[in-house]
Coordinates of C-alpha atoms and ligand atoms in Angstrom, one line a residue:
M682 CA -0.8 -5.9 38.4
A683 CA -0.6 -5.6 34.7
E684 CA 2.6 -4.8 32.8
I685 CA 2.2 -1.4 31.1
I686 CA 2.7 -1.5 27.3
N687 CA 4.7 1.7 26.9
G688 CA 3.7 3.0 23.5
K689 CA 5.5 6.2 24.0
E690 CA 8.9 4.5 24.5
L691 CA 8.4 2.1 21.6
A692 CA 7.4 5.0 19.3
K693 CA 10.6 6.8 20.3
K694 CA 12.6 3.7 19.4
I695 CA 10.9 3.4 16.0
K696 CA 11.4 7.1 15.3
K697 CA 15.1 6.8 16.2
E698 CA 15.5 3.9 13.7
L699 CA 13.6 5.8 11.1
K700 CA 15.8 8.9 11.5
E701 CA 18.8 6.8 10.5
E702 CA 16.9 5.4 7.5
V703 CA 15.9 8.9 6.4
I704 CA 19.5 10.1 6.5
K705 CA 20.5 7.2 4.3
L706 CA 17.6 7.9 1.9
K707 CA 18.6 11.6 1.7
E708 CA 22.2 10.5 0.9
N709 CA 20.7 8.8 -2.1
G710 CA 18.8 11.8 -3.2
I711 CA 15.4 10.7 -1.8
N712 CA 13.6 13.2 0.5
P713 CA 10.6 11.5 2.1
K714 CA 7.7 14.0 2.1
L715 CA 4.2 13.8 3.6
A716 CA 1.3 16.1 2.5
V717 CA -1.5 16.5 5.0
I718 CA -4.8 18.0 4.0
M719 CA -7.2 19.4 6.6
V720 CA -10.6 20.9 5.8
G721 CA -12.2 23.1 8.4
N722 CA -10.8 23.9 11.8
D723 CA -11.8 21.0 14.1
S724 CA -9.8 21.6 17.2
G725 CA -8.9 17.9 17.7
S726 CA -7.7 17.6 14.1
Q727 CA -5.5 20.7 14.6
V728 CA -3.8 19.0 17.6
Y729 CA -3.3 15.7 15.6
V730 CA -1.9 17.6 12.6
R731 CA 0.5 19.5 14.8
N732 CA 1.7 16.3 16.4
K733 CA 2.2 14.7 13.0
S734 CA 4.1 17.7 11.8
K735 CA 6.4 17.7 14.9
A736 CA 7.0 13.9 14.5
C737 CA 8.0 14.3 10.8
E738 CA 10.4 17.1 11.7
K739 CA 12.0 14.9 14.3
V740 CA 12.8 12.1 11.9
G741 CA 13.6 14.4 8.9
I742 CA 10.5 13.8 6.8
D743 CA 9.4 16.9 4.9
F744 CA 5.9 18.0 5.9
K745 CA 3.5 20.1 3.9
E746 CA 0.1 21.2 5.3
Y747 CA -2.9 22.1 3.0
L748 CA -5.4 23.9 5.3
F749 CA -8.7 24.6 3.6
E750 CA -11.8 26.5 4.7
E751 CA -14.8 24.5 5.7
N752 CA -16.7 25.6 2.6
I753 CA -14.4 24.4 -0.1
S754 CA -16.1 22.2 -2.7
E755 CA -15.6 18.4 -3.0
D756 CA -14.3 19.0 -6.6
F757 CA -11.6 21.4 -5.3
L758 CA -10.5 18.8 -2.7
L759 CA -10.3 16.0 -5.3
E760 CA -8.4 18.3 -7.6
T761 CA -5.9 19.0 -4.9
I762 CA -5.5 15.3 -4.2
H763 CA -4.9 14.7 -8.0
K764 CA -2.2 17.4 -8.0
L765 CA -0.5 15.7 -5.0
N766 CA -0.8 12.3 -6.7
N767 CA 1.1 13.7 -9.7
D768 CA 3.7 15.5 -7.6
S769 CA 6.7 13.2 -7.6
S770 CA 8.2 15.1 -4.6
V771 CA 5.3 13.9 -2.4
H772 CA 5.4 10.3 -1.1
G773 CA 2.5 10.2 1.3
I774 CA -0.9 11.9 1.3
L775 CA -3.1 12.1 4.3
L776 CA -6.6 13.5 4.5
Q777 CA -7.3 14.4 8.1
S778 CA -10.8 13.3 9.3
P779 CA -13.4 14.5 10.0
V780 CA -14.2 16.5 6.9
P781 CA -17.4 18.7 6.5
K782 CA -20.6 16.8 5.7
H783 CA -20.8 18.0 2.1
I784 CA -17.6 16.1 1.2
N785 CA -17.8 12.4 0.6
I786 CA -14.8 11.2 2.6
N787 CA -14.8 7.7 1.0
K788 CA -14.6 9.3 -2.5
A789 CA -11.7 11.4 -1.3
F790 CA -9.8 8.4 0.1
Q791 CA -10.4 6.6 -3.1
T792 CA -8.8 9.4 -5.0
I793 CA -5.6 9.2 -3.1
L794 CA -3.1 7.1 -5.1
P795 CA -2.8 3.7 -3.4
E796 CA 1.0 4.0 -3.5
K797 CA 0.8 7.3 -1.6
D798 CA -2.1 6.2 0.8
V799 CA 0.0 6.1 4.0
D800 CA -3.2 5.9 6.1
G801 CA -4.2 2.7 4.4
F802 CA -7.8 4.0 3.8
N803 CA -7.9 3.5 0.0
P804 CA -10.1 0.5 -0.8
V805 CA -7.2 -1.0 -2.8
N806 CA -5.1 -1.1 0.3
V807 CA -8.0 -2.2 2.5
G808 CA -8.5 -5.1 0.0
K809 CA -4.9 -6.0 0.0
L810 CA -4.9 -6.2 3.8
T811 CA -7.9 -8.5 3.6
I812 CA -6.2 -10.9 1.2
G813 CA -3.0 -10.8 3.2
E814 CA -0.9 -8.9 0.6
D815 CA 1.8 -6.4 1.6
T816 CA 0.2 -3.0 1.8
F817 CA -0.1 0.2 3.8
I818 CA -1.9 -0.8 7.0
S819 CA -4.0 1.8 8.7
C820 CA -1.7 3.3 11.3
T821 CA -3.6 2.6 14.6
P822 CA -4.1 -1.1 14.0
Y823 CA -0.6 -1.3 12.6
G824 CA 0.8 0.3 15.8
I825 CA -1.2 -2.1 18.0
I826 CA 0.2 -5.1 16.1
K827 CA 3.7 -3.7 16.6
M828 CA 3.1 -3.3 20.3
L829 CA 1.8 -6.9 20.6
E830 CA 4.9 -8.1 18.8
E831 CA 7.4 -6.0 20.8
Y832 CA 6.0 -7.4 24.0
N833 CA 6.0 -11.0 22.7
I834 CA 2.2 -11.3 23.3
E835 CA 0.9 -14.5 21.8
T836 CA -2.0 -13.9 19.4
E837 CA -2.2 -17.3 17.6
G838 CA -5.3 -19.2 18.7
K839 CA -6.3 -16.5 21.2
N840 CA -9.7 -15.0 21.5
A841 CA -9.4 -11.4 20.5
V842 CA -12.4 -9.2 21.1
I843 CA -12.6 -5.8 19.3
L844 CA -14.9 -3.1 20.5
G845 CA -15.9 -0.8 17.6
R846 CA -16.2 -1.3 13.9
S847 CA -15.2 2.0 12.4
N848 CA -13.4 1.9 9.0
I849 CA -10.3 3.5 10.4
V850 CA -9.8 1.4 13.5
G851 CA -12.2 -1.5 14.2
K852 CA -12.5 -3.0 10.8
P853 CA -8.8 -3.0 9.8
M854 CA -8.1 -4.3 13.3
I855 CA -10.3 -7.3 12.7
Q856 CA -8.2 -8.2 9.6
C857 CA -4.9 -7.6 11.4
M858 CA -5.8 -9.9 14.3
L859 CA -7.1 -12.5 11.8
N860 CA -3.7 -12.3 10.0
K861 CA -2.1 -12.9 13.4
N862 CA -4.2 -16.1 13.7
S863 CA -6.5 -14.9 16.5
T864 CA -10.1 -15.9 16.7
V865 CA -11.8 -12.6 16.3
T866 CA -15.1 -11.3 17.7
V867 CA -16.2 -7.8 17.0
C868 CA -18.7 -5.8 19.1
H869 CA -20.5 -2.6 18.3
S870 CA -23.3 -0.4 19.6
K871 CA -26.0 -3.0 18.7
T872 CA -24.2 -5.9 20.4
K873 CA -26.1 -7.5 23.3
N874 CA -24.4 -8.5 26.5
I875 CA -21.0 -7.2 25.6
E876 CA -19.6 -8.1 29.0
E877 CA -20.4 -11.8 28.4
I878 CA -18.2 -11.6 25.3
T879 CA -15.3 -9.5 26.7
K880 CA -15.1 -11.9 29.7
K881 CA -14.0 -14.6 27.4
A882 CA -11.4 -12.5 25.6
D883 CA -7.7 -13.2 25.9
I884 CA -7.1 -9.9 24.1
I885 CA -9.5 -6.9 24.3
I886 CA -9.0 -4.0 21.9
S887 CA -11.4 -1.1 22.6
A888 CA -12.0 1.6 20.0
I889 CA -15.4 3.0 20.8
G890 CA -14.8 6.5 22.3
R891 CA -16.7 5.9 25.6
P892 CA -14.8 6.9 28.7
K893 CA -14.0 4.1 31.1
F894 CA -16.5 1.8 29.3
V895 CA -14.4 -1.4 29.9
K896 CA -14.8 -2.2 33.6
E897 CA -13.0 -4.7 35.8
N898 CA -15.9 -7.1 35.7
M899 CA -15.8 -7.3 31.9
V900 CA -12.2 -8.5 31.9
K901 CA -10.9 -12.0 32.7
D902 CA -7.8 -12.5 34.8
G903 CA -4.6 -12.2 32.7
A904 CA -6.3 -10.6 29.7
V905 CA -4.3 -8.2 27.5
V906 CA -6.1 -4.9 27.2
I907 CA -5.4 -2.4 24.5
D908 CA -7.1 1.0 24.8
V909 CA -7.5 3.0 21.6
G910 CA -10.1 5.5 23.0
I911 CA -9.2 9.1 23.4
N912 CA -12.0 10.8 25.5
R913 CA -11.9 14.3 26.9
L914 CA -13.6 14.6 30.3
E915 CA -15.4 17.6 31.6
D916 CA -12.4 18.7 33.7
G917 CA -10.3 18.7 30.5
T918 CA -8.4 15.6 31.2
I919 CA -8.0 12.8 28.7
C920 CA -8.9 9.2 29.4
G921 CA -9.3 6.0 27.4
D922 CA -12.2 3.6 26.9
V923 CA -10.9 1.5 29.8
D924 CA -11.3 2.0 33.5
Y925 CA -7.5 1.9 33.8
E926 CA -6.9 1.7 37.5
A927 CA -9.3 -1.1 38.2
V928 CA -8.6 -3.1 35.0
S929 CA -4.8 -2.9 35.6
R930 CA -5.3 -5.0 38.7
K931 CA -6.7 -7.9 36.5
A932 CA -5.0 -7.7 33.2
S933 CA -1.6 -9.1 32.3
Y934 CA -0.8 -6.2 29.9
I935 CA -2.4 -2.9 29.5
T936 CA -1.9 0.3 27.4
P937 CA -2.2 3.6 29.1
V938 CA -4.0 6.7 27.7
P939 CA -2.1 8.9 27.0
G940 CA 1.2 7.2 26.2
G941 CA -0.1 3.9 24.6
V942 CA -1.7 3.6 21.2
G943 CA -1.6 7.3 20.3
P944 CA 2.2 7.7 19.9
M945 CA 2.3 4.4 18.1
T946 CA -0.2 5.6 15.5
I947 CA 2.0 8.5 14.7
A948 CA 5.1 6.4 14.6
M949 CA 3.5 4.0 12.1
L950 CA 2.4 6.9 9.9
L951 CA 6.1 7.8 9.6
V952 CA 7.0 4.2 8.9
N953 CA 4.5 4.2 6.1
V954 CA 5.8 7.5 4.6
V955 CA 9.4 6.1 4.5
K956 CA 8.0 2.9 3.0
S957 CA 6.2 4.8 0.3
A958 CA 9.3 6.9 -0.5
K959 CA 11.2 3.7 -1.0
I960 CA 8.6 2.1 -3.1
L961 CA 8.1 5.2 -5.3
N962 CA 11.8 5.4 -5.9
N963 CA 12.2 1.7 -6.4
Ligands
NAP229 P1 -16.1 5.9 15.6 O1 -16.0 6.0 14.1 O2 -17.0 6.9 16.3 O3 -16.6 4.4 15.9 C1 -17.0 4.0 17.2 C2 -17.4 2.6 17.2 O4 -17.7 2.2 18.5 C3 -18.6 2.3 16.3 O5 -18.4 1.1 15.6 C4 -19.7 2.1 17.3 O6 -20.7 1.2 17.0 C5 -19.0 1.6 18.5 N1 -19.6 2.0 19.8 C6 -20.0 3.2 20.2 N2 -20.5 3.1 21.4 C7 -20.6 1.8 21.8 C8 -21.0 1.1 22.9 N3 -21.6 1.7 23.9 N4 -20.9 -0.2 22.9 C9 -20.3 -0.9 21.9 N5 -19.8 -0.3 20.8 C10 -20.0 1.1 20.7 O7 -14.8 6.0 16.3 P2 -13.2 5.7 15.9 O8 -12.8 6.7 14.9 O9 -13.1 4.3 15.5 O10 -12.5 6.0 17.2 C11 -12.8 5.3 18.4 C12 -12.0 5.9 19.6 O11 -10.6 5.8 19.3 C13 -12.2 7.4 19.7 O12 -12.1 7.7 21.1 C14 -11.1 8.1 19.0 O13 -10.7 9.3 19.5 C15 -10.0 7.0 19.3 N6 -8.9 7.0 18.3 C16 -7.7 6.9 18.8 C17 -6.6 6.8 17.9 C18 -5.2 6.8 18.5 O14 -4.3 6.9 17.8 N7 -5.1 6.5 19.8 C19 -6.8 6.7 16.5 C20 -8.1 6.7 16.0 C21 -9.2 6.9 17.0 P3 -21.7 1.4 15.7 O15 -20.8 1.0 14.5 O16 -22.8 0.4 15.9 O17 -22.1 2.8 15.7

C-alpha cells in the first residue's frame, strides 16, 4: 500500500514557518502584500481566490483583490497591472486564470513585472527556470518538488513521466524534473499508447484534468504517483486524474485529491510573495 504524501500537513508546516518570517519582516517595516486580479466570475476562480485570501490572512500577508467585470478591455487590465507594478507597497501580482477570450493572457502575464510575478508565468521567469537560474517557479510544480524533497523521494536518474503540457503546470514541471536530474517524458492528448509510457515511469505526475484517467494497469509496482488534477464529478465530489484506490495498492507514494498538490500550490504562492517582498526590499 502506498504511503500518502500529505500535502495538507506539509503546507501547514510551511505556512507556520512563513508566519514567523512575516513577523520578522514586519518588525523591519516590510509588509508583504499580494494583489490578485480576477476578471469575470468563474466559480472555480472565486473559490481559488477565496482560498488564497484566507491563506494570506493566516500568515499575515496583506491581500488585495481587484475584481473586474467580464467586459473590461485588455487595455484597462494592462493599465491596472502597470499601476500595481509601480506601487511599492505591492510585492506580488497574480492574475487569476481563466480570463475572458478577448484578453490575451500571455500579454497580461508579460506585463507583470518579473520581480512581482509570484506565479512564475512571465517569460523572463520561465526562461530563468529553463537555464537553471534562481527565479519564481510556478506554484504547482514548485509545490510538487517540495513534496518530493520532503519525502526524500529520489529523482536523479529516475524516469519521470508528466501527463499534460500546459504552460502553468506541465511545461514548468518538465523543467523542474530536469533540474532534479530525472529523465523526463511528457505526454499529451496526441500521445499514442500512453500506458506503455507510464508503465515505465518511476514517477508519474498527472496534470490533464481527466477524472481517474491513470489506472492501476498504467502504473508499475513501486512508482511514485503525483496527482495534480482537480475534477468535479456529477455528484459534486472532487477527484483527481488518478484512480486513487486502485493505484494506491501498487504505488510506493501517492498524493490524495483533495489534500495533496492543491494546498501545496497555495503554500508556495505565499513562499513566493515573501521572497518577492525580501527581494524588492533588498
Ligand atoms: P489544461 O491547460 O487544460 O491542460 C491539460 C493538458 O492535458 C493538455 O496538455 C492536454 O493535451 C492534456 N490532456 C488532456 N486530455 C488528455 C488525455 N486524454 N491524454 C493525455 N493528455 C491529455 O490544464 P491545466 O491547467 O494544466 O490543469 C490540469 C489539471 O490540473 C486540471 O484538472 C486542473 O484543475 C488541475 N490543476 C490543479 C492545480 C492544483 O493546485 N492542484 C493547479 C493547476 C491545475 P494537449 O496539450 O494536447 O491539449
